[in-house]
Short mmCIF file of C-alpha atoms in Angstrom, two decimals:
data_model
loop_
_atom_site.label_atom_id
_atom_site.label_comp_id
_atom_site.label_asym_id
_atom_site.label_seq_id
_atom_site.Cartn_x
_atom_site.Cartn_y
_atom_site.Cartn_z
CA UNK A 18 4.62 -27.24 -21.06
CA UNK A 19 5.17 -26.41 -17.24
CA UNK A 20 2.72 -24.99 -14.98
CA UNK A 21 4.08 -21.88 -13.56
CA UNK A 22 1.45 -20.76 -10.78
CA UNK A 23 2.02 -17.01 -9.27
CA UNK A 24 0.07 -16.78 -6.10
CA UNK A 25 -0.67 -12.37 -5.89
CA UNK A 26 0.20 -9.68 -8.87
CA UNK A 27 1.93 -7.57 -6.50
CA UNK A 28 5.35 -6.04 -6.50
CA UNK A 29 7.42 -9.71 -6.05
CA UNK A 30 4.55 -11.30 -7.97
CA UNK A 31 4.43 -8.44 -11.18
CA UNK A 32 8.06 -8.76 -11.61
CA UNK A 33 8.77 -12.50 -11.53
CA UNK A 34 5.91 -12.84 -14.17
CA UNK A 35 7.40 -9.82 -16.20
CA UNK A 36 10.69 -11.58 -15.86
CA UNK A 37 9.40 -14.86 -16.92
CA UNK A 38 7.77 -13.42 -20.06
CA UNK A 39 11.38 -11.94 -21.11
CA UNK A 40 13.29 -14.90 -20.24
CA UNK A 41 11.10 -18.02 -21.09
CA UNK A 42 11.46 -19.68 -24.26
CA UNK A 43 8.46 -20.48 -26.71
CA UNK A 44 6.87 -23.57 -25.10
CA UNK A 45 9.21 -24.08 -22.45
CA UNK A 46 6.45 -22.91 -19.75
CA UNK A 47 3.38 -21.18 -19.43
CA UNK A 48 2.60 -18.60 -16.45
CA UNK A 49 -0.69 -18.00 -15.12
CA UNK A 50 -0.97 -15.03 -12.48
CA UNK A 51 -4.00 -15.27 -10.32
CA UNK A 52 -4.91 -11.94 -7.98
CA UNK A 53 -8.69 -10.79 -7.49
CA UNK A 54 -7.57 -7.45 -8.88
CA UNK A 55 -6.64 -6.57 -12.76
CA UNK A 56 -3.43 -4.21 -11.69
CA UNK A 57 -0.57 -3.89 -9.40
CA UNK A 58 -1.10 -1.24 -6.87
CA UNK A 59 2.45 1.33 -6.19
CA UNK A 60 2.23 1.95 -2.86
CA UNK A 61 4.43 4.48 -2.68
CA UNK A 62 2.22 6.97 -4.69
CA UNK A 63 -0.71 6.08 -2.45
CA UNK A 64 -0.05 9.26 -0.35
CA UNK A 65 0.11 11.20 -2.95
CA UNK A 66 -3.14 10.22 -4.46
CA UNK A 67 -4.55 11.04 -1.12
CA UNK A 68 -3.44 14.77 -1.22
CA UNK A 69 -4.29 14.74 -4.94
CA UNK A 70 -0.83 15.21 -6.48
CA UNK A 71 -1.02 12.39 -8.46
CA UNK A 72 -4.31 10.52 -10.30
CA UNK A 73 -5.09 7.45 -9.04
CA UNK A 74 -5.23 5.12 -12.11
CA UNK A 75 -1.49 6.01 -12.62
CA UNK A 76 -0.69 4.74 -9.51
CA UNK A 77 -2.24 1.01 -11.08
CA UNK A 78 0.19 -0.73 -13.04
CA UNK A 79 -2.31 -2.64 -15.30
CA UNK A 80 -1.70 -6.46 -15.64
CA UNK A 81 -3.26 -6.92 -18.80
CA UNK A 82 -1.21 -3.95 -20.52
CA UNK A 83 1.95 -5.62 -19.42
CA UNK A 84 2.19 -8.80 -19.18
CA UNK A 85 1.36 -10.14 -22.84
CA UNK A 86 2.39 -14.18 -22.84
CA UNK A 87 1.02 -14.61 -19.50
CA UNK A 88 -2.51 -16.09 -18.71
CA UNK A 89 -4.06 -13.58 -15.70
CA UNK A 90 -6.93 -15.21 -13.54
CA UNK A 91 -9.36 -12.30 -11.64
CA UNK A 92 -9.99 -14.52 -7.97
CA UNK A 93 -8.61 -14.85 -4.67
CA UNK A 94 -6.53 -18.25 -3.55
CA UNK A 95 -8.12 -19.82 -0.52
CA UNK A 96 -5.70 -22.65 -0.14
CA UNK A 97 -2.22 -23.56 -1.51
CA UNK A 98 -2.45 -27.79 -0.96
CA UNK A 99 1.27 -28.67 -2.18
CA UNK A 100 1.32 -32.12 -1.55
CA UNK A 101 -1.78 -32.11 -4.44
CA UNK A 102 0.14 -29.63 -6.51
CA UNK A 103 -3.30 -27.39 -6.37
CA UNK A 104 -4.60 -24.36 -5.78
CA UNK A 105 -8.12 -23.45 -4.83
CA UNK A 106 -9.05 -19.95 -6.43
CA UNK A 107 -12.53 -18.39 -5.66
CA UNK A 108 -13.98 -16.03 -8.01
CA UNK A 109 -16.00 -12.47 -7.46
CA UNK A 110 -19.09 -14.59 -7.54
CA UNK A 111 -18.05 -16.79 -4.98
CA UNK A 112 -17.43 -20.01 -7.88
CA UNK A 113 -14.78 -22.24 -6.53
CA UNK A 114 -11.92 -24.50 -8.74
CA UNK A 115 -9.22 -25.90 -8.19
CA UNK A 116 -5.62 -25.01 -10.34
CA UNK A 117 -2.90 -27.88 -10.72
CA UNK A 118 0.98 -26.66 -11.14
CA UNK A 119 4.41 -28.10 -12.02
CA UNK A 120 6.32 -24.43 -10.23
CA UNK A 121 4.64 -22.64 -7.48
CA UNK A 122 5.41 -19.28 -6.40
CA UNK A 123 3.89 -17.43 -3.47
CA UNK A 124 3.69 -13.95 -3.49
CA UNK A 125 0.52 -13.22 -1.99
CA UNK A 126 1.77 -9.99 -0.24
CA UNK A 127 0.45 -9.23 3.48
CA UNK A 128 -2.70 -7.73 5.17
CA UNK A 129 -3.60 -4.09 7.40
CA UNK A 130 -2.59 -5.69 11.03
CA UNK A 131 -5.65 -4.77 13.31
CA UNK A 132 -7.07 -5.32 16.43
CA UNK A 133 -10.43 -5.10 18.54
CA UNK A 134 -10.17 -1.62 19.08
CA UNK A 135 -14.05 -0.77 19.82
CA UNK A 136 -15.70 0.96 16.50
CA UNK A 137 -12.46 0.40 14.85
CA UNK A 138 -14.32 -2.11 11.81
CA UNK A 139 -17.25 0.48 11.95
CA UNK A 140 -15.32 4.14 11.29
CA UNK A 141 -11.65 3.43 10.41
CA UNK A 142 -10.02 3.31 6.90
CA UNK A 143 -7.11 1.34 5.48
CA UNK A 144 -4.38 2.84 3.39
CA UNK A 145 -3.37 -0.05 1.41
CA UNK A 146 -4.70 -0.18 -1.54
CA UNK A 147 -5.97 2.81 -4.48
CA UNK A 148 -9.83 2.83 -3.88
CA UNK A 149 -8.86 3.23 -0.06
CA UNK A 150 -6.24 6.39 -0.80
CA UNK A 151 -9.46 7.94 -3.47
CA UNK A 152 -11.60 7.54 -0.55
CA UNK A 153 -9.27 9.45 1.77
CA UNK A 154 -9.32 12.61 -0.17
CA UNK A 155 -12.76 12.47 -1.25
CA UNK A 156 -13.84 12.18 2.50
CA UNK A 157 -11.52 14.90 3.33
CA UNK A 158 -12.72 17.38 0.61
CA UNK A 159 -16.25 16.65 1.41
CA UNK A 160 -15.79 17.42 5.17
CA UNK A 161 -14.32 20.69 3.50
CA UNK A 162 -17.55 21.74 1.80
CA UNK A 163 -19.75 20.29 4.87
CA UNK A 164 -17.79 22.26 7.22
CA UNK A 165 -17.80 25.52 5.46
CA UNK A 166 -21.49 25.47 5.35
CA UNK A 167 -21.68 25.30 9.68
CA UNK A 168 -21.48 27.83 11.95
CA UNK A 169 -18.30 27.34 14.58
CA UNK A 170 -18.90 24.03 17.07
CA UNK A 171 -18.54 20.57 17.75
CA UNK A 172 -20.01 19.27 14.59
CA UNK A 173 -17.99 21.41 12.36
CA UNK A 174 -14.88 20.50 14.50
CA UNK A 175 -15.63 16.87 14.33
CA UNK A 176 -15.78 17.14 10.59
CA UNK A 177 -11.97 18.88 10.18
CA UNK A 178 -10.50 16.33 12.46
CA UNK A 179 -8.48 13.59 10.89
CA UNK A 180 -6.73 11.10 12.85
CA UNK A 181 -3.87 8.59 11.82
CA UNK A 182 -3.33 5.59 13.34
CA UNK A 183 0.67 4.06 13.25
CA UNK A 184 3.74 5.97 12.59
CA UNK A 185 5.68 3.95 10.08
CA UNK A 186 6.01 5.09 6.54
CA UNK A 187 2.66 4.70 5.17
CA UNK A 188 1.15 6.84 7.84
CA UNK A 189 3.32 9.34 7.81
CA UNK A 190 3.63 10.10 4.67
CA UNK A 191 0.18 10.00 4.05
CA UNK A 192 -0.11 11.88 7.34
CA UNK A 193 1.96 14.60 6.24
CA UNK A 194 0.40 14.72 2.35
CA UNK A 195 -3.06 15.01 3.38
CA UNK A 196 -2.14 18.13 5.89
CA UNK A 197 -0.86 19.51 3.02
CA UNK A 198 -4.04 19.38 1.31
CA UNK A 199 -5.79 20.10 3.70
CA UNK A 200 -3.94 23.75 4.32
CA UNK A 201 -3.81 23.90 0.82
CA UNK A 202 -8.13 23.86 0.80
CA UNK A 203 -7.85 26.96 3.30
CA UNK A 204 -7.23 29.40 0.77
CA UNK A 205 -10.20 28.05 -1.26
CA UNK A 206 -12.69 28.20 1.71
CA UNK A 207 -12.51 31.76 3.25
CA UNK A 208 -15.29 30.46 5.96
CA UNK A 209 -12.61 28.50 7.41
CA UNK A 210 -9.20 29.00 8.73
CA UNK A 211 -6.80 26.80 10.07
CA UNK A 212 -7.83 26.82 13.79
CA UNK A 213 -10.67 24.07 12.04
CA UNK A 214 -8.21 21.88 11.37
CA UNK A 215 -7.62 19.30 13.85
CA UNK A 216 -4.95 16.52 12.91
CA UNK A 217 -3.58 13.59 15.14
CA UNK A 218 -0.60 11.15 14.66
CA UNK A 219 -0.75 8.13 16.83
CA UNK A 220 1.89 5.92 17.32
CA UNK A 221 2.29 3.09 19.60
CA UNK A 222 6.21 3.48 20.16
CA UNK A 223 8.13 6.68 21.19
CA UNK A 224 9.20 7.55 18.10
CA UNK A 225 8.09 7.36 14.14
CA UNK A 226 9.55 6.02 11.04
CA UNK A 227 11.52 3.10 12.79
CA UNK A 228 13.81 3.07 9.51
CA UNK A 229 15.39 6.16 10.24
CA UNK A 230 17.48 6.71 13.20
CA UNK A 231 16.39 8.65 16.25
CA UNK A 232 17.58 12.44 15.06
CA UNK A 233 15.29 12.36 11.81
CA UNK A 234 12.74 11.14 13.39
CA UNK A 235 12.41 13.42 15.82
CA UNK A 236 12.90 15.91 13.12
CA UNK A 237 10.10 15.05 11.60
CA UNK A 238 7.49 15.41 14.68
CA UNK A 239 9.33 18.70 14.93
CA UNK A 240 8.30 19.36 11.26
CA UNK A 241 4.77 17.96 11.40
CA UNK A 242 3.81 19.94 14.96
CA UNK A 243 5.02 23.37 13.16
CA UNK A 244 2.28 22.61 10.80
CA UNK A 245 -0.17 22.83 14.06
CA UNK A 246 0.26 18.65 13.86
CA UNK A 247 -0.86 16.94 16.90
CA UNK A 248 2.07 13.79 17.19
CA UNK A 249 0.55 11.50 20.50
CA UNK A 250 3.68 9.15 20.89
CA UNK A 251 3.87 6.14 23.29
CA UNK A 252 -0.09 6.71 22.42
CA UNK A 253 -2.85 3.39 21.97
CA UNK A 254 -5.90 3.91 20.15
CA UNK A 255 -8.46 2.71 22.59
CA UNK A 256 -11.68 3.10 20.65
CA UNK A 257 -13.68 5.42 18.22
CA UNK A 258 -17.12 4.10 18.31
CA UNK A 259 -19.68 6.62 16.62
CA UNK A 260 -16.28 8.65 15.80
CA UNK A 261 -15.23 9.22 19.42
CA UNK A 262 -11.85 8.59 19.50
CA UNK A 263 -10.06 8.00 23.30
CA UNK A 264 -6.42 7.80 23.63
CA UNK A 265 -4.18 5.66 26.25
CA UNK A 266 -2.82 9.19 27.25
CA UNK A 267 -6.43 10.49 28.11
CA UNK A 268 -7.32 12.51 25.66
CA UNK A 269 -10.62 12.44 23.81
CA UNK A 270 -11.87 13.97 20.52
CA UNK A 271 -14.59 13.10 17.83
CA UNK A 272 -13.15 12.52 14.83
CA UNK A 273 -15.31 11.83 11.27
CA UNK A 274 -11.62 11.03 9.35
CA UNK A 275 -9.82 8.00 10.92
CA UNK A 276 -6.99 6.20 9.34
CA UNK A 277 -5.41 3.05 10.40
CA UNK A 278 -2.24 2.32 9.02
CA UNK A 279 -0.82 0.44 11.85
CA UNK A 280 1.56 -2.19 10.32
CA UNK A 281 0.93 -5.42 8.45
CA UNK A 282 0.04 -9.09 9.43
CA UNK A 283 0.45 -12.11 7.94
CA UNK A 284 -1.68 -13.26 4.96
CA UNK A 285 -4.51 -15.64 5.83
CA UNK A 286 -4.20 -18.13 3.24
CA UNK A 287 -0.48 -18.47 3.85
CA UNK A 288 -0.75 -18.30 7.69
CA UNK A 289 -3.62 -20.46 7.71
CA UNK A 290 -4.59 -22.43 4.58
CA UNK A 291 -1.45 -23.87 3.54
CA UNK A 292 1.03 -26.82 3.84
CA UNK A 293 3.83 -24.97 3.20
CA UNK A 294 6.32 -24.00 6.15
CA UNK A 295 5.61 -21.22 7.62
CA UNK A 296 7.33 -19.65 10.73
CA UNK A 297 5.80 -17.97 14.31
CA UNK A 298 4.74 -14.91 12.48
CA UNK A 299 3.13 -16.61 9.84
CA UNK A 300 5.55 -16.18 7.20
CA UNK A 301 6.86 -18.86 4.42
CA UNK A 302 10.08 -20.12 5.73
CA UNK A 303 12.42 -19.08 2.57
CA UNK A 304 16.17 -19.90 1.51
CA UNK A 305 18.10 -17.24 0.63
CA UNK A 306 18.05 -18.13 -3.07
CA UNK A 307 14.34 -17.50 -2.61
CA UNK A 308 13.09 -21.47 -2.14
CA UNK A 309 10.67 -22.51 -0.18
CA UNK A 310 12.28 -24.35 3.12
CA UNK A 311 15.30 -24.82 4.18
CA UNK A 312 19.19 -25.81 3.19
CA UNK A 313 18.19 -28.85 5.12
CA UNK A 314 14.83 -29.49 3.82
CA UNK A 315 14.19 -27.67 0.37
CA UNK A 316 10.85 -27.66 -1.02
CA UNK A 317 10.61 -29.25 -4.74
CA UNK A 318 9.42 -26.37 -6.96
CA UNK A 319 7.80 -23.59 -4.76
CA UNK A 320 9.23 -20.65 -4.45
CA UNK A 321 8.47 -17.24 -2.44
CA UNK A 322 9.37 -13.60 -1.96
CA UNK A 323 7.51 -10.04 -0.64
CA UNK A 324 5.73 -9.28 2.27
CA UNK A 325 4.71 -12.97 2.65
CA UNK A 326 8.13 -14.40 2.69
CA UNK A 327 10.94 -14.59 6.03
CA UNK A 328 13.83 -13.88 3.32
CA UNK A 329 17.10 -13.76 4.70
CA UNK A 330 18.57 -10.79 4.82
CA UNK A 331 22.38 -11.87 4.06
CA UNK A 332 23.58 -7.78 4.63
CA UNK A 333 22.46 -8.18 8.41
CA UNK A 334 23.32 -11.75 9.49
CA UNK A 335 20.32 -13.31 11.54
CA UNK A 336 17.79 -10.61 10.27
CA UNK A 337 14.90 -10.96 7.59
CA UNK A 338 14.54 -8.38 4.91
CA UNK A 339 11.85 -5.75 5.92
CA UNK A 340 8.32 -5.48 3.72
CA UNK A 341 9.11 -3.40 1.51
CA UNK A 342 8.90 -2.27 -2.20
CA UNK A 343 12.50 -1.41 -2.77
CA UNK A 344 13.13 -5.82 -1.61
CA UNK A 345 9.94 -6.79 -3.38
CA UNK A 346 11.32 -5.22 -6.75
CA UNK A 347 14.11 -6.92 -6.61
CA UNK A 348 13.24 -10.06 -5.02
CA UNK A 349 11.03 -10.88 -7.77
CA UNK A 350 13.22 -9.95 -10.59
CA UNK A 351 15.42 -12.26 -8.51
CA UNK A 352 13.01 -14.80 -8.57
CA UNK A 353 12.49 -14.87 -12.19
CA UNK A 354 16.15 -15.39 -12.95
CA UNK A 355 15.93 -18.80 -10.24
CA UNK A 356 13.05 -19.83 -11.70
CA UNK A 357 14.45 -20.31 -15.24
CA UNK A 358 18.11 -20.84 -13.87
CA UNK A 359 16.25 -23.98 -12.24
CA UNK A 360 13.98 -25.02 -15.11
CA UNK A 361 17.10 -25.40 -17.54
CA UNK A 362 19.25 -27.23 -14.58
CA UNK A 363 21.12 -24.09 -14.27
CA UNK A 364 22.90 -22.92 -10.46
CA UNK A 365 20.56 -20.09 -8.72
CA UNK A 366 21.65 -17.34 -6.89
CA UNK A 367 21.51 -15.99 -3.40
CA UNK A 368 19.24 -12.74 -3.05
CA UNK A 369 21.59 -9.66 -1.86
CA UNK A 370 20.80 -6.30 -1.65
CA UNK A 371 22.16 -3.55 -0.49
CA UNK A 372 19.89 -0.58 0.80
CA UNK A 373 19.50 2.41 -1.27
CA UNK A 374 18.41 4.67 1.80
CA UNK A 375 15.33 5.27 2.57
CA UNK A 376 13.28 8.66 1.73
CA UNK A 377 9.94 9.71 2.58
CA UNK A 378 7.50 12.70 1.39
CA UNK A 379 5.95 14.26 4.51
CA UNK A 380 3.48 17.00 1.72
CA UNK A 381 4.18 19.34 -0.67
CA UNK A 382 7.84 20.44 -0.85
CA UNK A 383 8.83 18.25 2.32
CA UNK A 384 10.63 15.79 2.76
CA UNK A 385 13.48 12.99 4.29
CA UNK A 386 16.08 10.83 3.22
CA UNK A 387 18.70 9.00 4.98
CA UNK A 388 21.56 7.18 3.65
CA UNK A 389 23.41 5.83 6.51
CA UNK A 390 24.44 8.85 8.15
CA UNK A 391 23.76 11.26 5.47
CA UNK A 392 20.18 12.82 6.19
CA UNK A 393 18.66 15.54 3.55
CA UNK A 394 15.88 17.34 4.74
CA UNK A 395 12.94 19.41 3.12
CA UNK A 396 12.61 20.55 -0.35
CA UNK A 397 16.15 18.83 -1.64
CA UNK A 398 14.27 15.94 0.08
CA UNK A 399 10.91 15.65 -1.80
CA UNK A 400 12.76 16.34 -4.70
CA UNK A 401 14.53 13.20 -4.11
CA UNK A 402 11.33 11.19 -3.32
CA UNK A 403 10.11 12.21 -6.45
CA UNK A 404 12.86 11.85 -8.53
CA UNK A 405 13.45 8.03 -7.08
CA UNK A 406 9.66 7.19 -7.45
CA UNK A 407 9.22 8.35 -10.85
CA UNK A 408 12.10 5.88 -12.05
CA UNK A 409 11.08 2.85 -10.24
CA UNK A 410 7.28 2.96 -11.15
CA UNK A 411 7.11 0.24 -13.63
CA UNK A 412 7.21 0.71 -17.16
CA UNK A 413 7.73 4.02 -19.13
CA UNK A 414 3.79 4.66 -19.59
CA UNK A 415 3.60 5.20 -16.21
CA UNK A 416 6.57 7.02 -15.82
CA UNK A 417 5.40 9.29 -18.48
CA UNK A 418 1.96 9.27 -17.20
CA UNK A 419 2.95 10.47 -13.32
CA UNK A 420 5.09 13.09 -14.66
CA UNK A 421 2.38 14.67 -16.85
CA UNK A 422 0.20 15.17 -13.90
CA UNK A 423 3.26 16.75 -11.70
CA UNK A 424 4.39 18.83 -13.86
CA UNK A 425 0.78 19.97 -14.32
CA UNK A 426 -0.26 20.52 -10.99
CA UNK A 427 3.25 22.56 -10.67
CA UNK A 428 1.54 25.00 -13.10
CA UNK A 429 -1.84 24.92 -12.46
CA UNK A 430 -1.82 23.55 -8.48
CA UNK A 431 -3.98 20.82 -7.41
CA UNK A 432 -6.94 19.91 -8.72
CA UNK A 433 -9.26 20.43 -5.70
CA UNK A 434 -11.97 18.34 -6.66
CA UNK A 435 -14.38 15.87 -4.49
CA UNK A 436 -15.61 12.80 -6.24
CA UNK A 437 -17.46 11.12 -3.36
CA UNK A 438 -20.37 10.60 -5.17
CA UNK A 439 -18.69 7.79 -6.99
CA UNK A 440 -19.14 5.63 -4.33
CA UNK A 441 -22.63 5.84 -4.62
CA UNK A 442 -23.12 5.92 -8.17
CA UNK A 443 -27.10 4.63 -8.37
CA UNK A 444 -28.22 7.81 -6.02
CA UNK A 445 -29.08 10.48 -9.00
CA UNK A 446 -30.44 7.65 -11.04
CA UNK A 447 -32.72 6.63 -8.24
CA UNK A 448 -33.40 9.62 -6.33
CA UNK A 449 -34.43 11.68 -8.75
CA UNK A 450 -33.64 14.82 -6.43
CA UNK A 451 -35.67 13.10 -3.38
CA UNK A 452 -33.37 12.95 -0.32
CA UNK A 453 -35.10 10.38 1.58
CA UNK A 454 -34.54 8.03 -1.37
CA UNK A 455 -30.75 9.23 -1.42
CA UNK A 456 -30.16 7.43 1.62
CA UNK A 457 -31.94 4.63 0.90
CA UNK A 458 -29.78 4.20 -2.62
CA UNK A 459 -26.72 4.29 -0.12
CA UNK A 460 -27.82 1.50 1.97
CA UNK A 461 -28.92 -0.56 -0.90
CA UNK A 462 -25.44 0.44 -2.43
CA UNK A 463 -23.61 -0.66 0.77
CA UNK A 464 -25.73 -4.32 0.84
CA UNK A 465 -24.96 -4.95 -2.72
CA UNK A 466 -20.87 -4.29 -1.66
#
């Protein structure tokens, strides 16, 4: 059989191997998917499971439960060496081998863009993936019951201030959910009121969520600083050592929640540890029928799509589809139908899509979607979000799944509580009650991550 090699279980690389494993025939390939984690993450919930609206397992897609034919590897690939036909994978324990392929395919997704902003490594939090989205609203909720037991002052003002970092989708949305929880938490703590609350959007640019055009946009800063929002536009992060954060605008403020969500960069291992084309910004250079190269100079069996690919966008001549999941759905489920096209010397086909519009949830209730020049605002909005989200989550567990806990929480309300300790999990084994010992546990805890 052929060696089918998917570099990443992400969106592109979840859907070409669940498209494989419906179009393959017995024997006529074999797919291995190799990603150092077990599910694919839906980013789109990842707000959501900030503000606590939706569990965070059912925003993991689980490899194993879905893909049944196809062999799943748990390591990272450290180099792609396509002349060799090899990959080199490295495992959690830091073991090393090399995989051999007939069909590569690269979908290796990108990485948080960042940059040496003093403390930034030290304080600041990604929102990329599920742990980091748990850890969001388990810091927040904690800073809740930390605060409530202070008296009125810096340290209790430091702990209710959350800070954002980047305007695009990701931040704003989970920008806007986690306000929502957070004025939510009010009615629970009576000790507190919503003069605590301190909350800062900054953005780079002069305006947020570049997808939308200028009017909904502004519509939205409008909506978020009603909520007592603080939006700092054409705004750098300068640094936020020991939780001090200082803006390019001036202003200062100690901060114990920061979240950087500040774009995406280029994978590593494609940018850097690869002989594959690749263009200035790092990306694989990618024909519109999704193979690697170009019309001029094809490569032999590799193939790419996602965050990691410059696809074509054939809608917007001379433009590259953007990162994200509404292409990567349908780029790999593209990709599958090439793949197998190719294998059985079949003609592939061009990837075209047209955009659905896009919509984002800015908390509970609120919302915006644009379709061309058709905006819906607020509550029609969310419902919208929801209603779009809910059908595109893969598979009809999950569907099922997500919709249990909303229609739950539209009953009952959110469930308000703070499972921090997780990330310690040794401390009331070791401790024993003893606090000193606590915070030893944690450091031991944080050497052993």
């Amino acid at each position: 059989m052929r060696e089918i090699l998917i570099v990443g279980g992400g969106y592109a690389g979840f859907y070409t191997a669940w498209g494989l494993e419906k179009r393959l025939r017995k024997g006529e390939a074999r797919v291995t998917v190799v990603d150092p984690r077990p599910y694919m993450t839906y980013q789109p919930f990842l707000p959501e499971v900030t503000a606590g609206s939706i569990e965070a397992r059912h925003a993991a897609v689980s490899l194993r439960r879905h893909l049944h034919s196809t062999r799943l590897m748990a390591g990272s690939v450290i180099e792609i060496s396509n002349a060799d036909r090899t990959v080199t994978v490295r495992s959690a324990n830091g073991a090393e081998q090399q995989l051999r392929y007939d069909i590569l395919v690269v979908t290796a997704g990108a990485v948080t863009r960042t940059f040496p902003v003093p403390g930034l490594a030290q304080h600041a939090i990604g929102l990329k993936h599920v742990e980091e989205a748990v850890a969001i609203r388990d810091r927040l909720m904690t800073a809740f019951d930390q605060a409530a037991s202070l008296p009125p002052g810096p340290e209790r003002r430091k702990l209710l201030t959350v800070t954002f970092v980047g305007g695009g989708f990701s931040g704003v949305e989970g920008f806007g959910e986690l306000l929502s929880l957070a004025t939510a938490m009010l009615k629970s703590y009576p000790e507190l009121s919503m003069d605590d609350l301190s909350f800062h959007l900054v953005e780079a640019r002069g305006r947020i969520l570049p997808e939308v055009t200028d009017e909904p946009g502004s519509w939205v800063v409008r909506s978020l600083e009603r909520r007592g929002a603080h939006v700092h536009l054409n705004t750098q992060l300068l640094s936020v050592e020991d939780g001090h954060v200082v803006l390019s605008n001036g202003q200062e403020f100690d901060s114990a929640l920061v979240v950087w969500t500040a774009g995406n960069a280029a994978n590593p291992v494609v940018h850097n540890h690869t002989d594959l084309p690749v263009d200035q910004r790092g990306l694989l250079v990618v024909r519109p029928d999704l193979r690697v190269g170009t019309d001029s100079e094809p490569v032999k069996d590799v193939w790419a799509a996602g965050d990691d690919a410059a696809v074509p966008d054939l809608a917007v001549p001379g433009a590259y589809t953007v990162p994200n999941a509404q292409h990567a759905v349908r780029q790999g489920k593209r990709l599958a139908k090439n793949i197998v096209a190719d294998l059985r010397g079949g003609k592939t086909r061009n990837y075209r899509h047209s955009s659905l519009g896009v919509v984002a949830t800015l908390g509970l209730g609120r919302g915006i979607f644009q379709y061309k020049r058709i905006v819906i605002k607020g509550l029609p909005a969310w419902l919208m979000h929801r209603g779009y989200h809910v059908l595109a989550v893969p598979t009809w567990e999950r569907k099922v799944r997500v919709l249990a806990v909303w229609l739950t929480a539209a009953v009952y309300g959110r469930d308000l509580v703070s499972l921090a300790s997780v990330q310690h999990p040794r401390d009331a084994f070791v401790t024993s009650g003893d606090p000193e010992r606590s915070g030893k546990s944690r450091q031991d805890d944080r050497a052993a991550a």
